[in-house]
Amino acid sequence: MHQSQSNSSPALPLSDLPGPDVAIRRLKHPGRWISGGLVILLLAVIGRAFAVGQIQWTVVGEFLTAGVIITGFGWTLLISACALVLGVLLGFAFGVMRLSENPILRFAAWLYVWIFRGTPVLLQLLIWFNIALVFPKLYIPGLIDARMVDVVTPFVAAVLGLGVNEGSYLTEVVRGGIASVDKGQKEAAHTLGMTPSQTMRRIILPQTLRLILPVLGNSAIGMLKFSSLAATIAMGEMLNAAQRIYFINGAVIELLFVCAVWYLAGTTVLSIGQYYLERHFGRDAAMTTTERRWFKGWAQRPAVSREA
Amino acid sequence: MTLAVKAVGIRKSFGSHEVLKGLDLEVAYGEVLCILGPSGSGKSTFLRCINHLETPNGGYVWVDGAIMGYDLARGALQELPVKRLRAQQSQLGMVFQHFNLFAHRTVLGNVIEGPMIVRGLSRTEAEARAMALLDQVGMAAKASSYPSQLSGGQKQRVAIARALAMEPRVMLFDEPTSALDPELVGEVLEVMRNLARGGTTMIVVTHEIGFAREVADRVVVMIDGEIRENGAPQQVLSNPGDPRVRTFLSRVLA
């Protein structure tokens, strides 16, 4: 006979076993209460510091809905949206090229990623903004003949700079997405007689899109924030508008906080949108996204409470 | 007896490993051919060479009056542009071991894809035909489900309907029941049995000896990239001449 016996408690004889309805007392977690209390204390200290610090909260409230700020936020949204669309288009185009049978196309896509992912986006913005120094005139026979400074306005430079840079990241993402679509999908399409371009457009890319959707959501959020870099090339987006105001009235930190509030509002809305978009596109997958809740552990408690 | 498929001297290597060592095979219209053989004998590769999912390194496949992937011009085989190759491939229906249903399309969407995109049928007509085919394989009730919601046997029946939707001259089956749970094998074999009864020309790579014995008109046994037996199921399965085929059969029949 084999008898296991823990060394802390004496052996439990069968005659002492309780009935099936015996009550269960859960393990206490005093450590959780202590760490939770410490964090609340810390938050309170930080909160109080800002409350009594040299910030005029009334000014923050006042400028939160100022016309210049709202207009600036509008530009921020517009730049982000245009740059994201450009980035996605470039990402898909170069991502497909990266997997081309043609080595020259593959090399071109690699070169694009190498250059634009390998240099800072702020530098790229400045180069686009000053591109007229390299090419004074933009001349495409029968299409465009104009001075470069008139074509590349701060807005165009911002969209090009941010979009082309984002495209270089998305190229790698799209390439990975395409590569991870099961090879059998392509074979099935070929045996039905679909050409390579039909297979790519109708079978591979739709499935790639679903795979890379979480990344695209992060791109959108990142883009909203990176658009603030356009302030440095005289683009009148929100941060630039805030700077112009505080150069006059000196309320530097107040106006920066105004920007922070709007950026947070924007990224929050995008995060919620991302959650629903992923859930929508995940409907045909094995329903994996439904288990990843956005407000995990907050709005959604697990149905069965588990004690660790 | 009209020939549907004639493979001539098919050779295929992956790197230095020679998988197919010059295979010849003829299949007539209306015939059901089962290809048996141990794992790694090259039977799937041979099937994939027939419809040019793998390009043979040597030899060629003639299907219904044309050489797959080539034009015969001035005594040489001129490679076809990809669009014409695809048109040829659509003449051969293919059913895969792992189903390969389009994950982002419903059952109905899977079946109408080829007819609409490749053959240019209208959606209404493609859907009407697709529903008839889904009914034939017993999957009409699941037309709006996604592949991830189906069992393996259901997926394979949809995959058969999808291949039939192109009205192919020949149906190719690449181990159609090997990825299925044992209790789901029967429903797929039943669909295939009905196809065979209806006169469909079929080349079936399989491990189901019982199916081969019952349904096949002819059985081919491949070992190490060569065809070792080729004849009526009774003769090949009960009284094989080749000793290695005997060893293989005694193992799978045991």
Short mmCIF file of C-alpha atoms in Angstrom, two decimals, chain A residues 42 44 152 156 258:
data_model
loop_
_atom_site.label_atom_id
_atom_site.label_comp_id
_atom_site.label_asym_id
_atom_site.label_seq_id
_atom_site.Cartn_x
_atom_site.Cartn_y
_atom_site.Cartn_z
CA LEU A 42 0.55 56.55 -4.79
CA ALA A 44 -3.61 59.95 -4.62
CA VAL A 152 4.23 70.23 -51.26
CA VAL A 156 1.04 67.33 -48.22
CA VAL A 258 -5.50 70.37 -23.49
#
